[in-house]
């Protein structure tokens, strides 16, 4: 149950009247507005179409078709069924629809907006590969009609919640930028050289080394298992996690796998096909033979999580090296021979501690959304 449904149930425990949207709202469509028309009639009033980028705006013209508060939706294309709250003077194209209450003493427009936001997607029809949500379908969507006072109370709560989420998203974006900045700075050759030189003044053999991954890591291979086999032996609380391509995983018991394939050290899993990526994992695990993983062959020389952060920072290198085809793919040679800067272990540990803390802050913010 979503937030608006919970609020309706809370404020209206005895239930509410339901009506079709077409019974309580006027439903209209926009008009054809071509690129040429936009160029010839440039002005200050926005024109909205079926895209979602820039809030759906495709340009501005010197006239407007609507003035006031309305709900609009995209009728065609990949974003069909996307709902927007509009106010002011604007126009919409023929692949947009417009909604407003027939009687504002019965229905609050913002309440309609919040209800349709969580409803319309399930009414989109994907005929001939072109998703659509036409006016007749929109008109048949049912909407609860609590008292106007209750609608206003719900709208106020959801407005505050939306503001809260927007602020959190802005904070998360700022934290992401800050994290990326410090990660890139801490793992830059210049910084690692400077800090290694300072350590070298205190300890011998503490210079910055440039080595390939295969020199400091053990590469583990996976085993052959199909998706159907993984599904068959999956147990929710089993101790061994099995990684496959993409986001596919399964939990299995030790009896379902040859022990030589179980990895008990903190390791980096290389997702080598499709969306090239690296994942850090500490609990017992294994993976399919299309993946491989690395663990440190000497924890006094390499903190494996330092390598994980280093690889994540430089992920574009591996994306660029991927062989294009049905799915982009990299080979073990690409990662085995990749050279990394390894400062003294004391520096690696410090960098990992700092970046772990940043990750915690990002997770805290995401958890509130």
JSON list of C-alpha atoms in Angstrom, two decimals, residues 151-364:
[
{"chain": "A", "resi": 151, "resn": "UNK", "atom": "CA", "xyz": [-8.23, 15.80, 0.40]},
{"chain": "A", "resi": 152, "resn": "UNK", "atom": "CA", "xyz": [-6.63, 19.09, 1.44]},
{"chain": "A", "resi": 153, "resn": "UNK", "atom": "CA", "xyz": [-5.16, 17.48, 4.55]},
{"chain": "A", "resi": 154, "resn": "UNK", "atom": "CA", "xyz": [-3.69, 14.63, 2.45]},
{"chain": "A", "resi": 155, "resn": "UNK", "atom": "CA", "xyz": [-2.30, 17.09, -0.11]},
{"chain": "A", "resi": 156, "resn": "UNK", "atom": "CA", "xyz": [-0.58, 19.11, 2.63]},
{"chain": "A", "resi": 157, "resn": "UNK", "atom": "CA", "xyz": [1.06, 15.98, 4.03]},
{"chain": "A", "resi": 158, "resn": "UNK", "atom": "CA", "xyz": [2.20, 14.79, 0.59]},
{"chain": "A", "resi": 159, "resn": "UNK", "atom": "CA", "xyz": [3.46, 18.27, -0.34]},
{"chain": "A", "resi": 160, "resn": "UNK", "atom": "CA", "xyz": [5.61, 18.30, 2.80]},
{"chain": "A", "resi": 161, "resn": "UNK", "atom": "CA", "xyz": [6.78, 14.76, 2.11]},
{"chain": "A", "resi": 162, "resn": "UNK", "atom": "CA", "xyz": [7.69, 15.68, -1.49]},
{"chain": "A", "resi": 163, "resn": "UNK", "atom": "CA", "xyz": [9.64, 18.69, -0.25]},
{"chain": "A", "resi": 164, "resn": "UNK", "atom": "CA", "xyz": [11.45, 16.49, 2.26]},
{"chain": "A", "resi": 165, "resn": "UNK", "atom": "CA", "xyz": [12.36, 13.92, -0.43]},
{"chain": "A", "resi": 166, "resn": "UNK", "atom": "CA", "xyz": [13.54, 16.67, -2.80]},
{"chain": "A", "resi": 167, "resn": "UNK", "atom": "CA", "xyz": [15.80, 18.08, -0.10]},
{"chain": "A", "resi": 168, "resn": "UNK", "atom": "CA", "xyz": [17.17, 14.62, 0.64]},
{"chain": "A", "resi": 169, "resn": "UNK", "atom": "CA", "xyz": [17.83, 13.96, -3.04]},
{"chain": "A", "resi": 170, "resn": "UNK", "atom": "CA", "xyz": [19.69, 17.27, -3.30]},
{"chain": "A", "resi": 171, "resn": "UNK", "atom": "CA", "xyz": [21.74, 16.34, -0.25]},
{"chain": "A", "resi": 172, "resn": "UNK", "atom": "CA", "xyz": [22.46, 12.90, -1.69]},
{"chain": "A", "resi": 173, "resn": "UNK", "atom": "CA", "xyz": [23.59, 14.45, -4.97]},
{"chain": "A", "resi": 174, "resn": "UNK", "atom": "CA", "xyz": [25.86, 16.87, -3.10]},
{"chain": "A", "resi": 175, "resn": "UNK", "atom": "CA", "xyz": [27.30, 14.02, -1.04]},
{"chain": "A", "resi": 176, "resn": "UNK", "atom": "CA", "xyz": [27.87, 11.97, -4.18]},
{"chain": "A", "resi": 177, "resn": "UNK", "atom": "CA", "xyz": [29.79, 14.83, -5.77]},
{"chain": "A", "resi": 178, "resn": "UNK", "atom": "CA", "xyz": [31.80, 15.31, -2.58]},
{"chain": "A", "resi": 179, "resn": "UNK", "atom": "CA", "xyz": [32.52, 11.57, -2.38]},
{"chain": "A", "resi": 180, "resn": "UNK", "atom": "CA", "xyz": [33.64, 11.39, -6.02]},
{"chain": "A", "resi": 181, "resn": "UNK", "atom": "CA", "xyz": [35.87, 14.43, -5.53]},
{"chain": "A", "resi": 182, "resn": "UNK", "atom": "CA", "xyz": [37.64, 13.04, -2.47]},
{"chain": "A", "resi": 183, "resn": "UNK", "atom": "CA", "xyz": [37.85, 9.51, -3.89]},
{"chain": "A", "resi": 184, "resn": "UNK", "atom": "CA", "xyz": [39.49, 10.79, -7.08]},
{"chain": "A", "resi": 185, "resn": "UNK", "atom": "CA", "xyz": [41.83, 13.04, -5.11]},
{"chain": "A", "resi": 186, "resn": "UNK", "atom": "CA", "xyz": [42.86, 10.36, -2.60]},
{"chain": "A", "resi": 187, "resn": "UNK", "atom": "CA", "xyz": [43.53, 7.83, -5.35]},
{"chain": "A", "resi": 188, "resn": "UNK", "atom": "CA", "xyz": [45.31, 10.20, -7.74]},
{"chain": "A", "resi": 189, "resn": "UNK", "atom": "CA", "xyz": [48.93, 9.49, -8.63]},
{"chain": "A", "resi": 190, "resn": "UNK", "atom": "CA", "xyz": [49.95, 12.97, -7.49]},
{"chain": "A", "resi": 191, "resn": "UNK", "atom": "CA", "xyz": [48.42, 12.60, -4.01]},
{"chain": "A", "resi": 192, "resn": "UNK", "atom": "CA", "xyz": [49.68, 9.03, -3.56]},
{"chain": "A", "resi": 193, "resn": "UNK", "atom": "CA", "xyz": [53.19, 10.14, -4.54]},
{"chain": "A", "resi": 194, "resn": "UNK", "atom": "CA", "xyz": [53.18, 13.06, -2.11]},
{"chain": "A", "resi": 195, "resn": "UNK", "atom": "CA", "xyz": [51.91, 11.07, 0.85]},
{"chain": "A", "resi": 196, "resn": "UNK", "atom": "CA", "xyz": [54.24, 8.14, 0.08]},
{"chain": "A", "resi": 197, "resn": "UNK", "atom": "CA", "xyz": [57.22, 10.49, 0.05]},
{"chain": "A", "resi": 198, "resn": "UNK", "atom": "CA", "xyz": [56.28, 11.74, 3.53]},
{"chain": "A", "resi": 199, "resn": "UNK", "atom": "CA", "xyz": [55.98, 8.18, 4.84]},
{"chain": "A", "resi": 200, "resn": "UNK", "atom": "CA", "xyz": [59.29, 7.30, 3.17]},
{"chain": "A", "resi": 201, "resn": "UNK", "atom": "CA", "xyz": [61.01, 9.95, 5.29]},
{"chain": "A", "resi": 202, "resn": "UNK", "atom": "CA", "xyz": [59.97, 7.96, 8.36]},
{"chain": "A", "resi": 203, "resn": "UNK", "atom": "CA", "xyz": [60.09, 4.36, 7.15]},
{"chain": "A", "resi": 204, "resn": "UNK", "atom": "CA", "xyz": [62.33, 2.61, 4.65]},
{"chain": "A", "resi": 205, "resn": "UNK", "atom": "CA", "xyz": [60.85, 0.81, 1.63]},
{"chain": "A", "resi": 206, "resn": "UNK", "atom": "CA", "xyz": [57.69, 2.90, 1.76]},
{"chain": "A", "resi": 207, "resn": "UNK", "atom": "CA", "xyz": [57.64, 4.30, -1.76]},
{"chain": "A", "resi": 208, "resn": "UNK", "atom": "CA", "xyz": [54.75, 4.26, -4.21]},
{"chain": "A", "resi": 209, "resn": "UNK", "atom": "CA", "xyz": [54.77, 1.14, -6.38]},
{"chain": "A", "resi": 210, "resn": "UNK", "atom": "CA", "xyz": [53.18, 0.66, -9.80]},
{"chain": "A", "resi": 211, "resn": "UNK", "atom": "CA", "xyz": [52.28, -3.00, -10.25]},
{"chain": "A", "resi": 212, "resn": "UNK", "atom": "CA", "xyz": [49.82, -5.13, -12.19]},
{"chain": "A", "resi": 213, "resn": "UNK", "atom": "CA", "xyz": [46.88, -6.72, -10.40]},
{"chain": "A", "resi": 214, "resn": "UNK", "atom": "CA", "xyz": [48.19, -10.24, -11.08]},
{"chain": "A", "resi": 215, "resn": "UNK", "atom": "CA", "xyz": [51.36, -9.40, -9.11]},
{"chain": "A", "resi": 216, "resn": "UNK", "atom": "CA", "xyz": [49.50, -8.66, -5.89]},
{"chain": "A", "resi": 217, "resn": "UNK", "atom": "CA", "xyz": [46.27, -10.64, -6.20]},
{"chain": "A", "resi": 218, "resn": "UNK", "atom": "CA", "xyz": [45.03, -14.19, -6.50]},
{"chain": "A", "resi": 219, "resn": "UNK", "atom": "CA", "xyz": [42.44, -14.61, -9.24]},
{"chain": "A", "resi": 220, "resn": "UNK", "atom": "CA", "xyz": [39.70, -17.10, -8.42]},
{"chain": "A", "resi": 221, "resn": "UNK", "atom": "CA", "xyz": [37.69, -18.84, -11.08]},
{"chain": "A", "resi": 222, "resn": "UNK", "atom": "CA", "xyz": [34.04, -19.70, -10.91]},
{"chain": "A", "resi": 223, "resn": "UNK", "atom": "CA", "xyz": [32.08, -22.85, -11.68]},
{"chain": "A", "resi": 224, "resn": "UNK", "atom": "CA", "xyz": [29.42, -23.86, -14.15]},
{"chain": "A", "resi": 225, "resn": "UNK", "atom": "CA", "xyz": [25.83, -23.45, -13.00]},
{"chain": "A", "resi": 226, "resn": "UNK", "atom": "CA", "xyz": [22.67, -22.43, -14.86]},
{"chain": "A", "resi": 227, "resn": "UNK", "atom": "CA", "xyz": [20.06, -19.91, -13.75]},
{"chain": "A", "resi": 228, "resn": "UNK", "atom": "CA", "xyz": [17.49, -22.68, -13.33]},
{"chain": "A", "resi": 229, "resn": "UNK", "atom": "CA", "xyz": [19.91, -24.70, -11.17]},
{"chain": "A", "resi": 230, "resn": "UNK", "atom": "CA", "xyz": [20.58, -21.64, -9.01]},
{"chain": "A", "resi": 231, "resn": "UNK", "atom": "CA", "xyz": [16.87, -21.13, -8.56]},
{"chain": "A", "resi": 232, "resn": "UNK", "atom": "CA", "xyz": [16.35, -24.79, -7.67]},
{"chain": "A", "resi": 233, "resn": "UNK", "atom": "CA", "xyz": [18.94, -24.89, -4.86]},
{"chain": "A", "resi": 234, "resn": "UNK", "atom": "CA", "xyz": [18.41, -21.34, -3.56]},
{"chain": "A", "resi": 235, "resn": "UNK", "atom": "CA", "xyz": [17.65, -21.05, 0.16]},
{"chain": "A", "resi": 236, "resn": "UNK", "atom": "CA", "xyz": [16.98, -17.61, 1.60]},
{"chain": "A", "resi": 237, "resn": "UNK", "atom": "CA", "xyz": [19.27, -17.94, 4.64]},
{"chain": "A", "resi": 238, "resn": "UNK", "atom": "CA", "xyz": [21.87, -20.35, 3.24]},
{"chain": "A", "resi": 239, "resn": "UNK", "atom": "CA", "xyz": [25.48, -19.29, 4.01]},
{"chain": "A", "resi": 240, "resn": "UNK", "atom": "CA", "xyz": [27.08, -19.24, 0.53]},
{"chain": "A", "resi": 241, "resn": "UNK", "atom": "CA", "xyz": [26.09, -16.48, -1.93]},
{"chain": "A", "resi": 242, "resn": "UNK", "atom": "CA", "xyz": [26.48, -17.28, -5.61]},
{"chain": "A", "resi": 243, "resn": "UNK", "atom": "CA", "xyz": [26.94, -14.40, -8.06]},
{"chain": "A", "resi": 244, "resn": "UNK", "atom": "CA", "xyz": [25.98, -14.64, -11.73]},
{"chain": "A", "resi": 245, "resn": "UNK", "atom": "CA", "xyz": [25.75, -12.04, -14.48]},
{"chain": "A", "resi": 246, "resn": "UNK", "atom": "CA", "xyz": [23.90, -8.80, -13.83]},
{"chain": "A", "resi": 247, "resn": "UNK", "atom": "CA", "xyz": [22.11, -8.71, -10.47]},
{"chain": "A", "resi": 248, "resn": "UNK", "atom": "CA", "xyz": [21.39, -12.45, -10.36]},
{"chain": "A", "resi": 249, "resn": "UNK", "atom": "CA", "xyz": [22.35, -14.12, -7.09]},
{"chain": "A", "resi": 250, "resn": "UNK", "atom": "CA", "xyz": [21.38, -17.17, -5.04]},
{"chain": "A", "resi": 251, "resn": "UNK", "atom": "CA", "xyz": [22.10, -18.42, -1.53]},
{"chain": "A", "resi": 252, "resn": "UNK", "atom": "CA", "xyz": [23.09, -22.09, -1.26]},
{"chain": "A", "resi": 253, "resn": "UNK", "atom": "CA", "xyz": [24.33, -24.57, 1.31]},
{"chain": "A", "resi": 254, "resn": "UNK", "atom": "CA", "xyz": [27.92, -25.89, 1.28]},
{"chain": "A", "resi": 255, "resn": "UNK", "atom": "CA", "xyz": [26.71, -29.32, 0.25]},
{"chain": "A", "resi": 256, "resn": "UNK", "atom": "CA", "xyz": [25.58, -27.91, -3.10]},
{"chain": "A", "resi": 257, "resn": "UNK", "atom": "CA", "xyz": [29.01, -26.72, -4.20]},
{"chain": "A", "resi": 258, "resn": "UNK", "atom": "CA", "xyz": [32.56, -28.10, -4.50]},
{"chain": "A", "resi": 259, "resn": "UNK", "atom": "CA", "xyz": [34.53, -26.59, -1.62]},
{"chain": "A", "resi": 260, "resn": "UNK", "atom": "CA", "xyz": [37.37, -25.51, -3.93]},
{"chain": "A", "resi": 261, "resn": "UNK", "atom": "CA", "xyz": [35.02, -22.91, -5.40]},
{"chain": "A", "resi": 262, "resn": "UNK", "atom": "CA", "xyz": [34.09, -21.34, -2.04]},
{"chain": "A", "resi": 263, "resn": "UNK", "atom": "CA", "xyz": [35.94, -18.08, -1.39]},
{"chain": "A", "resi": 264, "resn": "UNK", "atom": "CA", "xyz": [36.30, -17.10, 2.27]},
{"chain": "A", "resi": 265, "resn": "UNK", "atom": "CA", "xyz": [38.39, -13.94, 1.91]},
{"chain": "A", "resi": 266, "resn": "UNK", "atom": "CA", "xyz": [37.25, -10.36, 1.23]},
{"chain": "A", "resi": 267, "resn": "UNK", "atom": "CA", "xyz": [37.36, -10.15, -2.56]},
{"chain": "A", "resi": 268, "resn": "UNK", "atom": "CA", "xyz": [36.50, -8.11, -5.62]},
{"chain": "A", "resi": 269, "resn": "UNK", "atom": "CA", "xyz": [34.03, -9.72, -8.02]},
{"chain": "A", "resi": 270, "resn": "UNK", "atom": "CA", "xyz": [34.56, -8.69, -11.65]},
{"chain": "A", "resi": 271, "resn": "UNK", "atom": "CA", "xyz": [31.29, -8.36, -13.55]},
{"chain": "A", "resi": 272, "resn": "UNK", "atom": "CA", "xyz": [32.79, -8.83, -16.97]},
{"chain": "A", "resi": 273, "resn": "UNK", "atom": "CA", "xyz": [29.75, -8.82, -19.29]},
{"chain": "A", "resi": 274, "resn": "UNK", "atom": "CA", "xyz": [27.02, -6.30, -20.05]},
{"chain": "A", "resi": 275, "resn": "UNK", "atom": "CA", "xyz": [27.30, -3.58, -17.44]},
{"chain": "A", "resi": 276, "resn": "UNK", "atom": "CA", "xyz": [31.02, -3.82, -16.59]},
{"chain": "A", "resi": 277, "resn": "UNK", "atom": "CA", "xyz": [31.42, -3.35, -12.86]},
{"chain": "A", "resi": 278, "resn": "UNK", "atom": "CA", "xyz": [33.21, -4.40, -9.67]},
{"chain": "A", "resi": 279, "resn": "UNK", "atom": "CA", "xyz": [31.64, -5.57, -6.43]},
{"chain": "A", "resi": 280, "resn": "UNK", "atom": "CA", "xyz": [33.29, -5.95, -3.03]},
{"chain": "A", "resi": 281, "resn": "UNK", "atom": "CA", "xyz": [32.18, -8.88, -0.88]},
{"chain": "A", "resi": 282, "resn": "UNK", "atom": "CA", "xyz": [33.39, -10.16, 2.48]},
{"chain": "A", "resi": 283, "resn": "UNK", "atom": "CA", "xyz": [31.23, -13.17, 3.40]},
{"chain": "A", "resi": 284, "resn": "UNK", "atom": "CA", "xyz": [31.71, -16.69, 1.95]},
{"chain": "A", "resi": 285, "resn": "UNK", "atom": "CA", "xyz": [30.74, -16.70, -1.73]},
{"chain": "A", "resi": 286, "resn": "UNK", "atom": "CA", "xyz": [31.32, -18.13, -5.17]},
{"chain": "A", "resi": 287, "resn": "UNK", "atom": "CA", "xyz": [30.37, -17.19, -8.71]},
{"chain": "A", "resi": 288, "resn": "UNK", "atom": "CA", "xyz": [29.60, -18.52, -12.14]},
{"chain": "A", "resi": 289, "resn": "UNK", "atom": "CA", "xyz": [32.48, -19.27, -14.49]},
{"chain": "A", "resi": 290, "resn": "UNK", "atom": "CA", "xyz": [31.67, -16.22, -16.62]},
{"chain": "A", "resi": 291, "resn": "UNK", "atom": "CA", "xyz": [32.89, -14.04, -13.72]},
{"chain": "A", "resi": 292, "resn": "UNK", "atom": "CA", "xyz": [36.15, -13.97, -11.81]},
{"chain": "A", "resi": 293, "resn": "UNK", "atom": "CA", "xyz": [37.30, -12.47, -8.55]},
{"chain": "A", "resi": 294, "resn": "UNK", "atom": "CA", "xyz": [40.45, -11.19, -6.87]},
{"chain": "A", "resi": 295, "resn": "UNK", "atom": "CA", "xyz": [41.73, -11.39, -3.30]},
{"chain": "A", "resi": 296, "resn": "UNK", "atom": "CA", "xyz": [44.99, -10.03, -1.92]},
{"chain": "A", "resi": 297, "resn": "UNK", "atom": "CA", "xyz": [47.88, -12.49, -1.85]},
{"chain": "A", "resi": 298, "resn": "UNK", "atom": "CA", "xyz": [49.45, -10.54, 1.02]},
{"chain": "A", "resi": 299, "resn": "UNK", "atom": "CA", "xyz": [47.34, -8.35, 3.28]},
{"chain": "A", "resi": 300, "resn": "UNK", "atom": "CA", "xyz": [50.49, -6.57, 4.50]},
{"chain": "A", "resi": 301, "resn": "UNK", "atom": "CA", "xyz": [51.09, -5.27, 0.99]},
{"chain": "A", "resi": 302, "resn": "UNK", "atom": "CA", "xyz": [47.58, -4.80, -0.42]},
{"chain": "A", "resi": 303, "resn": "UNK", "atom": "CA", "xyz": [44.30, -3.94, 1.29]},
{"chain": "A", "resi": 304, "resn": "UNK", "atom": "CA", "xyz": [41.88, -5.50, -1.20]},
{"chain": "A", "resi": 305, "resn": "UNK", "atom": "CA", "xyz": [39.27, -2.84, -0.52]},
{"chain": "A", "resi": 306, "resn": "UNK", "atom": "CA", "xyz": [41.79, -0.19, -1.55]},
{"chain": "A", "resi": 307, "resn": "UNK", "atom": "CA", "xyz": [42.01, -1.97, -4.89]},
{"chain": "A", "resi": 308, "resn": "UNK", "atom": "CA", "xyz": [38.20, -2.07, -5.10]},
{"chain": "A", "resi": 309, "resn": "UNK", "atom": "CA", "xyz": [37.96, 1.71, -4.67]},
{"chain": "A", "resi": 310, "resn": "UNK", "atom": "CA", "xyz": [40.81, 2.18, -7.16]},
{"chain": "A", "resi": 311, "resn": "UNK", "atom": "CA", "xyz": [39.03, 0.08, -9.79]},
{"chain": "A", "resi": 312, "resn": "UNK", "atom": "CA", "xyz": [35.69, 1.84, -9.23]},
{"chain": "A", "resi": 313, "resn": "UNK", "atom": "CA", "xyz": [37.42, 5.19, -9.72]},
{"chain": "A", "resi": 314, "resn": "UNK", "atom": "CA", "xyz": [38.87, 4.00, -13.04]},
{"chain": "A", "resi": 315, "resn": "UNK", "atom": "CA", "xyz": [35.90, 2.00, -14.31]},
{"chain": "A", "resi": 316, "resn": "UNK", "atom": "CA", "xyz": [35.74, 3.94, -17.58]},
{"chain": "A", "resi": 317, "resn": "UNK", "atom": "CA", "xyz": [39.07, 2.38, -18.59]},
{"chain": "A", "resi": 318, "resn": "UNK", "atom": "CA", "xyz": [37.47, -1.08, -18.50]},
{"chain": "A", "resi": 319, "resn": "UNK", "atom": "CA", "xyz": [34.29, 0.08, -20.23]},
{"chain": "A", "resi": 320, "resn": "UNK", "atom": "CA", "xyz": [36.44, 1.48, -23.05]},
{"chain": "A", "resi": 321, "resn": "UNK", "atom": "CA", "xyz": [38.42, -1.78, -23.28]},
{"chain": "A", "resi": 322, "resn": "UNK", "atom": "CA", "xyz": [35.27, -3.92, -23.54]},
{"chain": "A", "resi": 323, "resn": "UNK", "atom": "CA", "xyz": [34.75, -5.83, -26.76]},
{"chain": "A", "resi": 324, "resn": "UNK", "atom": "CA", "xyz": [31.54, -4.58, -28.30]},
{"chain": "A", "resi": 325, "resn": "UNK", "atom": "CA", "xyz": [28.89, -7.01, -29.47]},
{"chain": "A", "resi": 326, "resn": "UNK", "atom": "CA", "xyz": [25.58, -8.24, -28.19]},
{"chain": "A", "resi": 327, "resn": "UNK", "atom": "CA", "xyz": [26.97, -7.54, -24.70]},
{"chain": "A", "resi": 328, "resn": "UNK", "atom": "CA", "xyz": [30.15, -5.56, -23.95]},
{"chain": "A", "resi": 329, "resn": "UNK", "atom": "CA", "xyz": [32.74, -7.91, -22.46]},
{"chain": "A", "resi": 330, "resn": "UNK", "atom": "CA", "xyz": [36.25, -7.81, -20.99]},
{"chain": "A", "resi": 331, "resn": "UNK", "atom": "CA", "xyz": [38.75, -10.64, -20.58]},
{"chain": "A", "resi": 332, "resn": "UNK", "atom": "CA", "xyz": [40.82, -11.72, -17.59]},
{"chain": "A", "resi": 333, "resn": "UNK", "atom": "CA", "xyz": [43.90, -10.32, -19.31]},
{"chain": "A", "resi": 334, "resn": "UNK", "atom": "CA", "xyz": [42.44, -6.81, -19.17]},
{"chain": "A", "resi": 335, "resn": "UNK", "atom": "CA", "xyz": [42.17, -6.91, -15.39]},
{"chain": "A", "resi": 336, "resn": "UNK", "atom": "CA", "xyz": [45.21, -9.15, -14.70]},
{"chain": "A", "resi": 337, "resn": "UNK", "atom": "CA", "xyz": [47.55, -6.74, -16.48]},
{"chain": "A", "resi": 338, "resn": "UNK", "atom": "CA", "xyz": [45.98, -3.51, -15.28]},
{"chain": "A", "resi": 339, "resn": "UNK", "atom": "CA", "xyz": [48.58, -1.51, -13.36]},
{"chain": "A", "resi": 340, "resn": "UNK", "atom": "CA", "xyz": [47.71, 0.16, -10.09]},
{"chain": "A", "resi": 341, "resn": "UNK", "atom": "CA", "xyz": [49.55, 2.53, -7.77]},
{"chain": "A", "resi": 342, "resn": "UNK", "atom": "CA", "xyz": [50.12, 0.89, -4.40]},
{"chain": "A", "resi": 343, "resn": "UNK", "atom": "CA", "xyz": [51.27, 3.17, -1.58]},
{"chain": "A", "resi": 344, "resn": "UNK", "atom": "CA", "xyz": [52.39, 1.81, 1.81]},
{"chain": "A", "resi": 345, "resn": "UNK", "atom": "CA", "xyz": [49.70, -0.25, 3.56]},
{"chain": "A", "resi": 346, "resn": "UNK", "atom": "CA", "xyz": [49.24, 2.41, 6.24]},
{"chain": "A", "resi": 347, "resn": "UNK", "atom": "CA", "xyz": [48.10, 4.86, 3.54]},
{"chain": "A", "resi": 348, "resn": "UNK", "atom": "CA", "xyz": [45.84, 2.28, 1.89]},
{"chain": "A", "resi": 349, "resn": "UNK", "atom": "CA", "xyz": [44.14, 1.57, 5.21]},
{"chain": "A", "resi": 350, "resn": "UNK", "atom": "CA", "xyz": [43.61, 5.28, 5.85]},
{"chain": "A", "resi": 351, "resn": "UNK", "atom": "CA", "xyz": [42.13, 5.86, 2.38]},
{"chain": "A", "resi": 352, "resn": "UNK", "atom": "CA", "xyz": [39.78, 2.89, 2.81]},
{"chain": "A", "resi": 353, "resn": "UNK", "atom": "CA", "xyz": [38.66, 4.18, 6.20]},
{"chain": "A", "resi": 354, "resn": "UNK", "atom": "CA", "xyz": [37.86, 7.63, 4.75]},
{"chain": "A", "resi": 355, "resn": "UNK", "atom": "CA", "xyz": [36.00, 6.26, 1.73]},
{"chain": "A", "resi": 356, "resn": "UNK", "atom": "CA", "xyz": [34.09, 3.75, 3.85]},
{"chain": "A", "resi": 357, "resn": "UNK", "atom": "CA", "xyz": [32.89, 6.63, 6.01]},
{"chain": "A", "resi": 358, "resn": "UNK", "atom": "CA", "xyz": [31.71, 8.52, 2.93]},
{"chain": "A", "resi": 359, "resn": "UNK", "atom": "CA", "xyz": [29.84, 5.42, 1.78]},
{"chain": "A", "resi": 360, "resn": "UNK", "atom": "CA", "xyz": [28.12, 5.19, 5.16]},
{"chain": "A", "resi": 361, "resn": "UNK", "atom": "CA", "xyz": [26.99, 8.80, 4.87]},
{"chain": "A", "resi": 362, "resn": "UNK", "atom": "CA", "xyz": [25.61, 8.14, 1.38]},
{"chain": "A", "resi": 363, "resn": "UNK", "atom": "CA", "xyz": [23.79, 5.02, 2.60]},
{"chain": "A", "resi": 364, "resn": "UNK", "atom": "CA", "xyz": [22.31, 6.96, 5.54]}
]
